[in-house]
PDB file of C-alpha atoms and ligand atoms in Angstrom:
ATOM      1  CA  UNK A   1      73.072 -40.100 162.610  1.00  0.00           C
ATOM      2  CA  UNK A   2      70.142 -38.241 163.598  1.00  0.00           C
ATOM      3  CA  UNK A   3      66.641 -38.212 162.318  1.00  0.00           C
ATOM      4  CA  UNK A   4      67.559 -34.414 160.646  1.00  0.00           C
ATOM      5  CA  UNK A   5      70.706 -35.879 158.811  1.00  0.00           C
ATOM      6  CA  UNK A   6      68.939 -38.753 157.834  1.00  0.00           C
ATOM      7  CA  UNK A   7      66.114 -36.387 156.143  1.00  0.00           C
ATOM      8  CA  UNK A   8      68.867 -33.712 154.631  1.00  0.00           C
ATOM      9  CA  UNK A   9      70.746 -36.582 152.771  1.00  0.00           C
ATOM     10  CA  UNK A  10      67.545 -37.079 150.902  1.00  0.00           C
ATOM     11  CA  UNK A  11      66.602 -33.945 149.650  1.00  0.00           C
ATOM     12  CA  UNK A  12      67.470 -31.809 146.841  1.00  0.00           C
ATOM     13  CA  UNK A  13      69.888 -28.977 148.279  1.00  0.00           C
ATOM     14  CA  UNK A  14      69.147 -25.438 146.461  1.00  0.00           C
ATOM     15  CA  UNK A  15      72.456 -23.132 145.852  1.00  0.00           C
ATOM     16  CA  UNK A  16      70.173 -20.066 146.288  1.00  0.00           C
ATOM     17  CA  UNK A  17      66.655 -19.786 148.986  1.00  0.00           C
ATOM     18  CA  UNK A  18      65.123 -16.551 148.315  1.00  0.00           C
ATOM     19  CA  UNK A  19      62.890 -15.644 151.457  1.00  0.00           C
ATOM     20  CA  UNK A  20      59.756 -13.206 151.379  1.00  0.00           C
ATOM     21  CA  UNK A  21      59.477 -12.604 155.141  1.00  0.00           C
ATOM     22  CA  UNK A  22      56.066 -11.842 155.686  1.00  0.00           C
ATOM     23  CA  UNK A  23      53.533 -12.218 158.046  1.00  0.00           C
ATOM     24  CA  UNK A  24      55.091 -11.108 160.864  1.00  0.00           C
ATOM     25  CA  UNK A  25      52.358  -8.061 161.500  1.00  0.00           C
ATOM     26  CA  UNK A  26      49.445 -10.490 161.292  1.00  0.00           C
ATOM     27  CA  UNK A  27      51.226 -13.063 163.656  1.00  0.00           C
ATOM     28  CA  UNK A  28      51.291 -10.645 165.810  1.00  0.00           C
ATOM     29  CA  UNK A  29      47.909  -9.533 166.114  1.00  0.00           C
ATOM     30  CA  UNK A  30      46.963 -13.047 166.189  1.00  0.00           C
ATOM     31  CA  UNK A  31      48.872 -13.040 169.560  1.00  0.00           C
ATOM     32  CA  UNK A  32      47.148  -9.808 170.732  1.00  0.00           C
ATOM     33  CA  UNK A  33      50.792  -8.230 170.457  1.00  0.00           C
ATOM     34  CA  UNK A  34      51.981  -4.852 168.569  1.00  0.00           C
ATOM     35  CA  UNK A  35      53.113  -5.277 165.502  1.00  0.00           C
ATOM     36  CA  UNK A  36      56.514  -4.483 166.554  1.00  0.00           C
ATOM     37  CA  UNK A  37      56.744  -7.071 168.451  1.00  0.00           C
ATOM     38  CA  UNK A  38      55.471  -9.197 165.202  1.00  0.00           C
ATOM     39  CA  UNK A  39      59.103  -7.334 163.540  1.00  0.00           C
ATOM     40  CA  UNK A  40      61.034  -8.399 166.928  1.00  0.00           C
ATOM     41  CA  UNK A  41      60.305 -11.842 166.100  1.00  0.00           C
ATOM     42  CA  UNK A  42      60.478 -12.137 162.792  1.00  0.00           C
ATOM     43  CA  UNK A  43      64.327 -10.656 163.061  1.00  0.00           C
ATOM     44  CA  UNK A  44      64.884 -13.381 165.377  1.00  0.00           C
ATOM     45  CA  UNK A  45      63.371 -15.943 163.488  1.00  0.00           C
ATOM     46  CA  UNK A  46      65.392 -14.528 160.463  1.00  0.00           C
ATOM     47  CA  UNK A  47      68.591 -14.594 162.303  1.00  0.00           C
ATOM     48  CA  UNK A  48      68.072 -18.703 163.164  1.00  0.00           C
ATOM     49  CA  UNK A  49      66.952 -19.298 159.092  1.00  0.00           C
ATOM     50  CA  UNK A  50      70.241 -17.877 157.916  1.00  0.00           C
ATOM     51  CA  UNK A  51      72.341 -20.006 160.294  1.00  0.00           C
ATOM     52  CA  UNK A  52      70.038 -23.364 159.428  1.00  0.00           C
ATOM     53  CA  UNK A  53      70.275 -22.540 155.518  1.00  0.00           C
ATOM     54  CA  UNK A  54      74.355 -22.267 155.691  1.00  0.00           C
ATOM     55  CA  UNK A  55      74.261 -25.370 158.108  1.00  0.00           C
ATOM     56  CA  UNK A  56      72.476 -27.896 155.665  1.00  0.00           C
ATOM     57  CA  UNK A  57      74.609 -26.537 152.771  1.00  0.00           C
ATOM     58  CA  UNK A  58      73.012 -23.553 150.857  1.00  0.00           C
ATOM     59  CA  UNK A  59      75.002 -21.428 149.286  1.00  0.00           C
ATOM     60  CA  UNK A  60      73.308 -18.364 148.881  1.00  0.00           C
ATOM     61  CA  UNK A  61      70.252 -16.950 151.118  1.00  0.00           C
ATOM     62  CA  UNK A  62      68.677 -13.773 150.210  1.00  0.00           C
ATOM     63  CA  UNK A  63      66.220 -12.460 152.781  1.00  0.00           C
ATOM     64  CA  UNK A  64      63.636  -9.546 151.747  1.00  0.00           C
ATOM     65  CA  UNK A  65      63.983  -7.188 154.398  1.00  0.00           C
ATOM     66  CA  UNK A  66      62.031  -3.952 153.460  1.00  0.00           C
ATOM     67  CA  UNK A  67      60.541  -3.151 149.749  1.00  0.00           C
ATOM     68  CA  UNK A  68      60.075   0.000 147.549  1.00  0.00           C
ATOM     69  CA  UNK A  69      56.649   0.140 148.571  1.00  0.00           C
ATOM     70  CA  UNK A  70      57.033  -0.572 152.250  1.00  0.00           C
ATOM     71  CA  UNK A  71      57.934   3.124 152.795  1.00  0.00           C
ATOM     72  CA  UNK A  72      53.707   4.064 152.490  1.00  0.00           C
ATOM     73  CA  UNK A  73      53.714   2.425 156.243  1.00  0.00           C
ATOM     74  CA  UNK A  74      53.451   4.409 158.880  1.00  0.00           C
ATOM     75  CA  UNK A  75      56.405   6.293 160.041  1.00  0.00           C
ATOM     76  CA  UNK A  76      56.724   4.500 163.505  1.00  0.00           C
ATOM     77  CA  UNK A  77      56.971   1.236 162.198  1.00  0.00           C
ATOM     78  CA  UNK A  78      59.462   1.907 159.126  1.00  0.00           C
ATOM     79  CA  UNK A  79      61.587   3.256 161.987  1.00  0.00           C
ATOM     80  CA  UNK A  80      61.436   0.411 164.037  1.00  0.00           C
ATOM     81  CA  UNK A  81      62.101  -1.697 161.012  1.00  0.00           C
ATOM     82  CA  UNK A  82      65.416  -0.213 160.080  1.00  0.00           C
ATOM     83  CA  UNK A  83      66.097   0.284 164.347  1.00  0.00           C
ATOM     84  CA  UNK A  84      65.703  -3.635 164.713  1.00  0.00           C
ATOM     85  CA  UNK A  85      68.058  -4.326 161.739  1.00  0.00           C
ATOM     86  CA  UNK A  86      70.919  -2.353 163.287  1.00  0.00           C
ATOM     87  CA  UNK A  87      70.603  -3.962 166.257  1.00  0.00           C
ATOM     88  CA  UNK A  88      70.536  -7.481 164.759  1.00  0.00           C
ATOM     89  CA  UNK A  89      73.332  -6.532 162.264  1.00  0.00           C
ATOM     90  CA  UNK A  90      75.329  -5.180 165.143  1.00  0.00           C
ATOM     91  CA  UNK A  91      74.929  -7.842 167.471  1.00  0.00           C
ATOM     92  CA  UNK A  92      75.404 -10.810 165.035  1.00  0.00           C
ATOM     93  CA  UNK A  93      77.472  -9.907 161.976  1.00  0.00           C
ATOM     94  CA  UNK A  94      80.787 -10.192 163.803  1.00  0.00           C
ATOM     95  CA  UNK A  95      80.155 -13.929 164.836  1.00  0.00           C
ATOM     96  CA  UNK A  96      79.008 -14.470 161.136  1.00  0.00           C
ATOM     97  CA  UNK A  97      82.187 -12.341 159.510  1.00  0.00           C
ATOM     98  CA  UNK A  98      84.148 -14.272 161.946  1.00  0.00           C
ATOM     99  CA  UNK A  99      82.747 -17.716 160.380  1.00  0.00           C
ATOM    100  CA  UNK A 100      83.228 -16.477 156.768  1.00  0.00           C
ATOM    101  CA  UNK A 101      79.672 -15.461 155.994  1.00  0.00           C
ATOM    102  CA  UNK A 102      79.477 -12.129 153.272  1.00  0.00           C
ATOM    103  CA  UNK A 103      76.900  -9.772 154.206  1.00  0.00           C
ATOM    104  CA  UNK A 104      75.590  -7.984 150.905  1.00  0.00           C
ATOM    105  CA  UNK A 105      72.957  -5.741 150.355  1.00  0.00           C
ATOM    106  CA  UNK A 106      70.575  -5.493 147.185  1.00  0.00           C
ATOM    107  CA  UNK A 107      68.192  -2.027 146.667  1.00  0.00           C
ATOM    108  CA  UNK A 108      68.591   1.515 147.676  1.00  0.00           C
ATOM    109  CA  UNK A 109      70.491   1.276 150.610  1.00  0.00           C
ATOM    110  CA  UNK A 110      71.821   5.044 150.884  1.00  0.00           C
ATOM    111  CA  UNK A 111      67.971   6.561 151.059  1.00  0.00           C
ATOM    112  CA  UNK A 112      67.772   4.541 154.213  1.00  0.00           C
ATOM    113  CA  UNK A 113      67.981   6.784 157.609  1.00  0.00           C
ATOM    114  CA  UNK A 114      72.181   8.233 157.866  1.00  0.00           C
ATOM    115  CA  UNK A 115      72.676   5.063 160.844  1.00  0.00           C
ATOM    116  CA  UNK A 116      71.273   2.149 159.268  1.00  0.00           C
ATOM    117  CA  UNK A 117      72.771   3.461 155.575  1.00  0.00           C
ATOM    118  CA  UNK A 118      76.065   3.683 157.566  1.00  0.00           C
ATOM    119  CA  UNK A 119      75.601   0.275 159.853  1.00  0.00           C
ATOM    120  CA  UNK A 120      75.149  -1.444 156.556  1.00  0.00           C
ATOM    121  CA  UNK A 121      77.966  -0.211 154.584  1.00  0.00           C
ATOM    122  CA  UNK A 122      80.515  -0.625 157.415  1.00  0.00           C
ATOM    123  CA  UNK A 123      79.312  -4.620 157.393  1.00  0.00           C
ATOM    124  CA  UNK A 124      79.340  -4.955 153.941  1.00  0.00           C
ATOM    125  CA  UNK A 125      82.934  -4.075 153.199  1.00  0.00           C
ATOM    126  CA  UNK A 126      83.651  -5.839 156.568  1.00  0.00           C
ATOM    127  CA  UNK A 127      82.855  -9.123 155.306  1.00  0.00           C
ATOM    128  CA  UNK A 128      83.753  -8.624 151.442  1.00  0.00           C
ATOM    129  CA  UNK A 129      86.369 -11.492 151.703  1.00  0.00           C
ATOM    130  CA  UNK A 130      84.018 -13.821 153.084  1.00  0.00           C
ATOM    131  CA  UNK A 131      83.399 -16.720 151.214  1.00  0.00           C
ATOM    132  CA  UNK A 132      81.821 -19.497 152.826  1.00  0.00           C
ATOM    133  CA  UNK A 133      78.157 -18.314 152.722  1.00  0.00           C
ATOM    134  CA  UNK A 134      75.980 -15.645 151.247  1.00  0.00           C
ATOM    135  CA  UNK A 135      73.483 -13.497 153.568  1.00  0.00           C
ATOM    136  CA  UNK A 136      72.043 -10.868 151.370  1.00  0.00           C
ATOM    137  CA  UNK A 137      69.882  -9.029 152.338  1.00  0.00           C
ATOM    138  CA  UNK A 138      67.068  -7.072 150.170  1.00  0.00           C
ATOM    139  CA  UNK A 139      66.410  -3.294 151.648  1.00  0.00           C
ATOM    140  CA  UNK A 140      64.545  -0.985 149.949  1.00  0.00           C
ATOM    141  CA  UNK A 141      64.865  -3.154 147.448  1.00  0.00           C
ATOM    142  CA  UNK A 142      62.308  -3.311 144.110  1.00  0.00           C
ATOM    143  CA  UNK A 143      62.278  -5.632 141.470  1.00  0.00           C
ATOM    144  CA  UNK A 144      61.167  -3.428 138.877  1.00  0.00           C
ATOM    145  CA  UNK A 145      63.787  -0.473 139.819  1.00  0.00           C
ATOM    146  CA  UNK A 146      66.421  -2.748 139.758  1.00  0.00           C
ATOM    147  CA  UNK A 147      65.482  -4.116 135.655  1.00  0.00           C
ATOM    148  CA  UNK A 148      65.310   0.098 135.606  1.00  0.00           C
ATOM    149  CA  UNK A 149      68.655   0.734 137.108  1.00  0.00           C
ATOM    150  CA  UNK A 150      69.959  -2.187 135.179  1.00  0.00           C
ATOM    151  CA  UNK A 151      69.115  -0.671 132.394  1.00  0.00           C
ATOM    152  CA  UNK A 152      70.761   2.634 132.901  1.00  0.00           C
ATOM    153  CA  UNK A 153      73.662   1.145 133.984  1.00  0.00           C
ATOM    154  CA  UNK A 154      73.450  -0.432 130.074  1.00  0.00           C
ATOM    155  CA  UNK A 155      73.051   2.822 128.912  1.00  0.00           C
ATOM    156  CA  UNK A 156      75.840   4.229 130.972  1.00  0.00           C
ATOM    157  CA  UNK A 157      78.351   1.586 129.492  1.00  0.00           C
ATOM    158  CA  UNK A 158      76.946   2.346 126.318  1.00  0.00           C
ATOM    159  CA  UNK A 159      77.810   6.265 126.574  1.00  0.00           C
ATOM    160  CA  UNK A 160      80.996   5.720 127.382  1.00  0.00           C
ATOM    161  CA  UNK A 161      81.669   3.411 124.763  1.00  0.00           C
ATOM    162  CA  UNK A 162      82.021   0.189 126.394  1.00  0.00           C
ATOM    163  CA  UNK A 163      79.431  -1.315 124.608  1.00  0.00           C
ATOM    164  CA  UNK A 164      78.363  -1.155 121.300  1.00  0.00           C
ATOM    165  CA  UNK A 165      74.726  -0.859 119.273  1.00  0.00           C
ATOM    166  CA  UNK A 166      76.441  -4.083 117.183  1.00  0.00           C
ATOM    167  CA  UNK A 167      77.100  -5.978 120.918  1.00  0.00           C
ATOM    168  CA  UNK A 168      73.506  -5.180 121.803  1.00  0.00           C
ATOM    169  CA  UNK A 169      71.854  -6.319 118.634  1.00  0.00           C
ATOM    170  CA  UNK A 170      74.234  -9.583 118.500  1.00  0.00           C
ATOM    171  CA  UNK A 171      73.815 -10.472 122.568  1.00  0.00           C
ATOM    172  CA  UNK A 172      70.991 -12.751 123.914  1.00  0.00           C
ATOM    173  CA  UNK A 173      69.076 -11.459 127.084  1.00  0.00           C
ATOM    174  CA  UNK A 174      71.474 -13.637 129.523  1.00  0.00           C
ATOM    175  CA  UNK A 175      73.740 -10.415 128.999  1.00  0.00           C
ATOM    176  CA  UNK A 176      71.358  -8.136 130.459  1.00  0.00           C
ATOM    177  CA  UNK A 177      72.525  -9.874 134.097  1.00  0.00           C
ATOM    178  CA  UNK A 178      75.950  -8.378 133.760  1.00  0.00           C
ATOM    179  CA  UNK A 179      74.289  -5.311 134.618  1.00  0.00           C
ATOM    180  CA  UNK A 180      72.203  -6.420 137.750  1.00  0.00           C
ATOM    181  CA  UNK A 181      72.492  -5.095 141.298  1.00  0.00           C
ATOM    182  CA  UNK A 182      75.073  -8.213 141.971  1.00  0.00           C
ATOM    183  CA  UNK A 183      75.773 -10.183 138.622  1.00  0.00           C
ATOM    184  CA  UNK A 184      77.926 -12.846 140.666  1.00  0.00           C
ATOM    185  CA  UNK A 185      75.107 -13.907 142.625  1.00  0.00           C
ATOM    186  CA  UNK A 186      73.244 -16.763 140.727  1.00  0.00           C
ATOM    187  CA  UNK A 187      69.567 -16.777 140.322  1.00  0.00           C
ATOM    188  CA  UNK A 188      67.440 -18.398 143.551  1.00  0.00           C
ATOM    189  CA  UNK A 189      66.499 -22.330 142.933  1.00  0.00           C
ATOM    190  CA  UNK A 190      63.637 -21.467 145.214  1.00  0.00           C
ATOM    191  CA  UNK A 191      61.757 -18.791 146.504  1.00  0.00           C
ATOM    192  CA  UNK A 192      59.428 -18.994 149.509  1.00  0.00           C
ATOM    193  CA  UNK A 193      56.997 -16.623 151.056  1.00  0.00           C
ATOM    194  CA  UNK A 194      55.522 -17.106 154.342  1.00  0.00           C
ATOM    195  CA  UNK A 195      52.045 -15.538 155.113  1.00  0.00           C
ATOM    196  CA  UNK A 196      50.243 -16.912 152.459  1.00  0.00           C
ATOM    197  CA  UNK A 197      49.705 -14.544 149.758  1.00  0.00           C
ATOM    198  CA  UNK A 198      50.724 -15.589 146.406  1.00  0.00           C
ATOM    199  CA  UNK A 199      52.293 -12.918 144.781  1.00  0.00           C
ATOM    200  CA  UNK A 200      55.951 -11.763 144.199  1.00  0.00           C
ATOM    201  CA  UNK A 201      55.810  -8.440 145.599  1.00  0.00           C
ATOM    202  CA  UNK A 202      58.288  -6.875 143.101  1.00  0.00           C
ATOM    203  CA  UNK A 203      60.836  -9.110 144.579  1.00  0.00           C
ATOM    204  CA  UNK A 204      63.857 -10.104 142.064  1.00  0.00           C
ATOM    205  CA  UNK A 205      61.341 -10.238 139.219  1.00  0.00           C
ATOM    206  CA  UNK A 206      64.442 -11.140 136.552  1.00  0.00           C
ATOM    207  CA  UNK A 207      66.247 -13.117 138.261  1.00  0.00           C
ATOM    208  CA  UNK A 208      62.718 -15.460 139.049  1.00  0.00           C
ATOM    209  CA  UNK A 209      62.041 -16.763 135.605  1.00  0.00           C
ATOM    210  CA  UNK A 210      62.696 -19.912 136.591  1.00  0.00           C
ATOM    211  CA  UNK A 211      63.123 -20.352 140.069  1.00  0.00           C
ATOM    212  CA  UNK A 212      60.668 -23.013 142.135  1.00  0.00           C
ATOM    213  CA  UNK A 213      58.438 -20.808 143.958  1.00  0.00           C
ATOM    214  CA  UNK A 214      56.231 -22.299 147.299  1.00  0.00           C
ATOM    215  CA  UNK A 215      53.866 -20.318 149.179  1.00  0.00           C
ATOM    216  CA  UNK A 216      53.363 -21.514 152.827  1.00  0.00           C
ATOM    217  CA  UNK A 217      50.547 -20.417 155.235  1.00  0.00           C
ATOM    218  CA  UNK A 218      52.954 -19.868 158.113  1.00  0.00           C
ATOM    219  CA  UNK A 219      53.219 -16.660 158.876  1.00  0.00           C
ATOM    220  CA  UNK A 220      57.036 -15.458 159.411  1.00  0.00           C
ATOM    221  CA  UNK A 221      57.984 -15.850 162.748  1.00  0.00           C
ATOM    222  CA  UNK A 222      56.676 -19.223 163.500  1.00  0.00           C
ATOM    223  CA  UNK A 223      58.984 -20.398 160.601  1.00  0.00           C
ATOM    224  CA  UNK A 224      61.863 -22.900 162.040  1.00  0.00           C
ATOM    225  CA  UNK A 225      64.668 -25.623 160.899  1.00  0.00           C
ATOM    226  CA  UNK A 226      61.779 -27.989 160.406  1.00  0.00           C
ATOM    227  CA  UNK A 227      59.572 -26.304 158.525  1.00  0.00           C
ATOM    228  CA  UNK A 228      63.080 -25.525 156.340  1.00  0.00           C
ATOM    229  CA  UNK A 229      63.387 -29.149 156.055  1.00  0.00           C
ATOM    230  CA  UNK A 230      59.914 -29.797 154.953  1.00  0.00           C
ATOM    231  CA  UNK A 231      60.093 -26.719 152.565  1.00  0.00           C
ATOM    232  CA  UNK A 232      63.336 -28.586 150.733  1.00  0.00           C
ATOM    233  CA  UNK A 233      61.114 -31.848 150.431  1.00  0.00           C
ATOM    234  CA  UNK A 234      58.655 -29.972 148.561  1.00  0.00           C
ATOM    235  CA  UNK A 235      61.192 -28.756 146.613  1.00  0.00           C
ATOM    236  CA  UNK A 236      62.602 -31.915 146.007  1.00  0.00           C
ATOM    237  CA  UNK A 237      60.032 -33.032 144.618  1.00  0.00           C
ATOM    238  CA  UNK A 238      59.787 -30.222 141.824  1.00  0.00           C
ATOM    239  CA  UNK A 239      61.196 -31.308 138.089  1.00  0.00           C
ATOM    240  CA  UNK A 240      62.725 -28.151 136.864  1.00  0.00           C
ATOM    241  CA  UNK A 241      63.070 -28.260 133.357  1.00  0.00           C
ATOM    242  CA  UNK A 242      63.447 -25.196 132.138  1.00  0.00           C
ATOM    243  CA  UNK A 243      61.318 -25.624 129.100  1.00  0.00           C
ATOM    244  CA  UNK A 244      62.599 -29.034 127.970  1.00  0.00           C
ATOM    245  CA  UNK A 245      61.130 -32.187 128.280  1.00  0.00           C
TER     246      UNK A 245
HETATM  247  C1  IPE B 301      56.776  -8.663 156.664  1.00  0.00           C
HETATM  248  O1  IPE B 301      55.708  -8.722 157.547  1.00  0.00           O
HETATM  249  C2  IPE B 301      57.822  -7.683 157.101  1.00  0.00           C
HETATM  250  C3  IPE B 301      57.981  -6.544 156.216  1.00  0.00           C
HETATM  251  C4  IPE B 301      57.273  -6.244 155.169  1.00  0.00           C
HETATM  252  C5  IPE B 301      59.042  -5.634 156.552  1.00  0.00           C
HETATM  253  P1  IPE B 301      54.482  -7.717 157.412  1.00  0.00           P
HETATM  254  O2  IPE B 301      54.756  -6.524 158.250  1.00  0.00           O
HETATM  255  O3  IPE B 301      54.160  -7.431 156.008  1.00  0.00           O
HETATM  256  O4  IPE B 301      53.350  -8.587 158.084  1.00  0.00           O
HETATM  257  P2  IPE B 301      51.838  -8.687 157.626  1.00  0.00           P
HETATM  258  O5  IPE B 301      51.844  -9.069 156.185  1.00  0.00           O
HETATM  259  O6  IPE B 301      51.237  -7.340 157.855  1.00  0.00           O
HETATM  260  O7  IPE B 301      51.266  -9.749 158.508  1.00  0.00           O
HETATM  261  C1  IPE B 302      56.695  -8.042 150.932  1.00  0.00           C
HETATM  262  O1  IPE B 302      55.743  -8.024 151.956  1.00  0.00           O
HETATM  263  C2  IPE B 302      57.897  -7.260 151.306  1.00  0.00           C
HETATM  264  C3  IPE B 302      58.725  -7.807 152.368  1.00  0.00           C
HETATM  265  C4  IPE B 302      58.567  -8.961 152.949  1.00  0.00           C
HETATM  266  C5  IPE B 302      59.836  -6.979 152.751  1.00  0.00           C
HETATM  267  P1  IPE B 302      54.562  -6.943 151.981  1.00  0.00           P
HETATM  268  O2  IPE B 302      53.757  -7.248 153.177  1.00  0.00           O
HETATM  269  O3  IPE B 302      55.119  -5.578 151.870  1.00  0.00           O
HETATM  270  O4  IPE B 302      53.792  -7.277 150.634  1.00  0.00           O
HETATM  271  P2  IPE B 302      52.301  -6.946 150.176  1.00  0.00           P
HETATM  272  O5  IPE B 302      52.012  -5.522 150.536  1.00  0.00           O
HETATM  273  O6  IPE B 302      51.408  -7.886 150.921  1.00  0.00           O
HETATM  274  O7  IPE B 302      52.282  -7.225 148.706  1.00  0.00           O
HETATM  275 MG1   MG B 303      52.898  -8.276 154.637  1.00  0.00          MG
END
């Protein structure tokens, strides 16, 4: 048994990692490197997380690709942001389809540029049968526009009759996530965010009530199975308890 194994039977598995990918611009300018490049990496870097997350057992790994807000960047880099998705998505979603991974996507996807709208459509009902991991993947995705389309889909339902002002006075908030972006998907156990900030970014503000949350100083791309493994300890340690004793 290796050292790894030895390590993973130890520590507290989560059902759902939530990742805020960031750092990737400062990493590279650390390096005296484009930003790009920072993006090249960090896709790379992504790609190897998913696979080591599904390997030690997770069930669910949702991976916050490109916000709301991210579209005040410059116009260069959004389009090398949504250029180096297709190409990963391309290149690796057969292998993963193939292994039984579903590829889902949370936010606005059809605002994104026609190809990568398309690219990420085609993958999603490609792998819809999948059922041995989760890879979802936030894009032009907001916390805070998803509680808003949330609740129109309420009112929606509402309109055409399929709920009731009685159902609505009678249900407890836990109801409210039938009407999420993807309802079946259960909240994240833990959320980390490389780069060291400590903030949530309007990243899946409901579904975080009570999710562990660890902010690491490594910046994105120099993430890696290890520092995984030593991110799960942490967690591990944690006693969730949800407002008991
Ligand atoms: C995260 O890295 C990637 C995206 C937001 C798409 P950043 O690009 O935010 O990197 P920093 O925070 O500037 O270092
Ligand atoms: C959060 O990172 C969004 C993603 C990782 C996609 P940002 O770099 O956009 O967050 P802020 O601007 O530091 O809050
Ligand atoms: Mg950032």
């Amino acid at each position: 048994m290796s050292t790894d194994d030895t390590v993973l039977q130890k520590v507290k598995i989560p059902t759902h990692i939530a990742f805020i990918m960031d750092g990737n611009g400062r990493w590279a300018k650390n390096k005296g490197l484009d930003r790009s490049e920072g993006h090249a990496a960090g896709a790379d870097v992504a790609e190897k997380m998913v696979r080591a997350c599904n390997d030690i057992g997770i069930q669910y790994c949702t991976l916050f690709a490109f916000s709301t807000e991210n579209w005040k960047r410059p116009g260069e880099e959004v389009e090398f942001l949504f250029q180096t998705l297709i190409y990963y998505l391309e290149k690796k979603s057969p292998e993963m389809i193939e292994k039984g991974v579903r590829i889902r996507f949370t936010g606005h996807i059809e605002s994104l540029p026609r190809d990568a709208y398309e690219c990420a459509r085609k993958i999603e009902i490609n792998s819809k049968q999948c059922d041995y991991f989760q890879m979802i993947i936030a894009l032009n995705y907001g916390g805070r526009q998803e509680i808003w389309d949330s609740v129109l889909r309420m009112f929606n339902a509402f309109e055409k009759g399929e709920l009731k002002a009685e159902d609505l006075k009678n249900d407890q908030p836990e109801m409210f996530r039938n009407f999420l972006n993807l309802p079946d998907v259960p909240d994240p156990d833990l959320l980390v965010r490389t780069g060291g900030e400590m903030r949530l970014s309007n990243f899946l503000l409901w579904q975080m009530a009570y999710s562990e949350l660890i902010f690491t100083q490594t910046m994105w791309p120099d993430l890696d199975r290890e520092a995984l493994i030593n991110l799960l300890k942490e967690y591990s340690k944690r006693e969730r308890r949800y407002g008991g004793l």
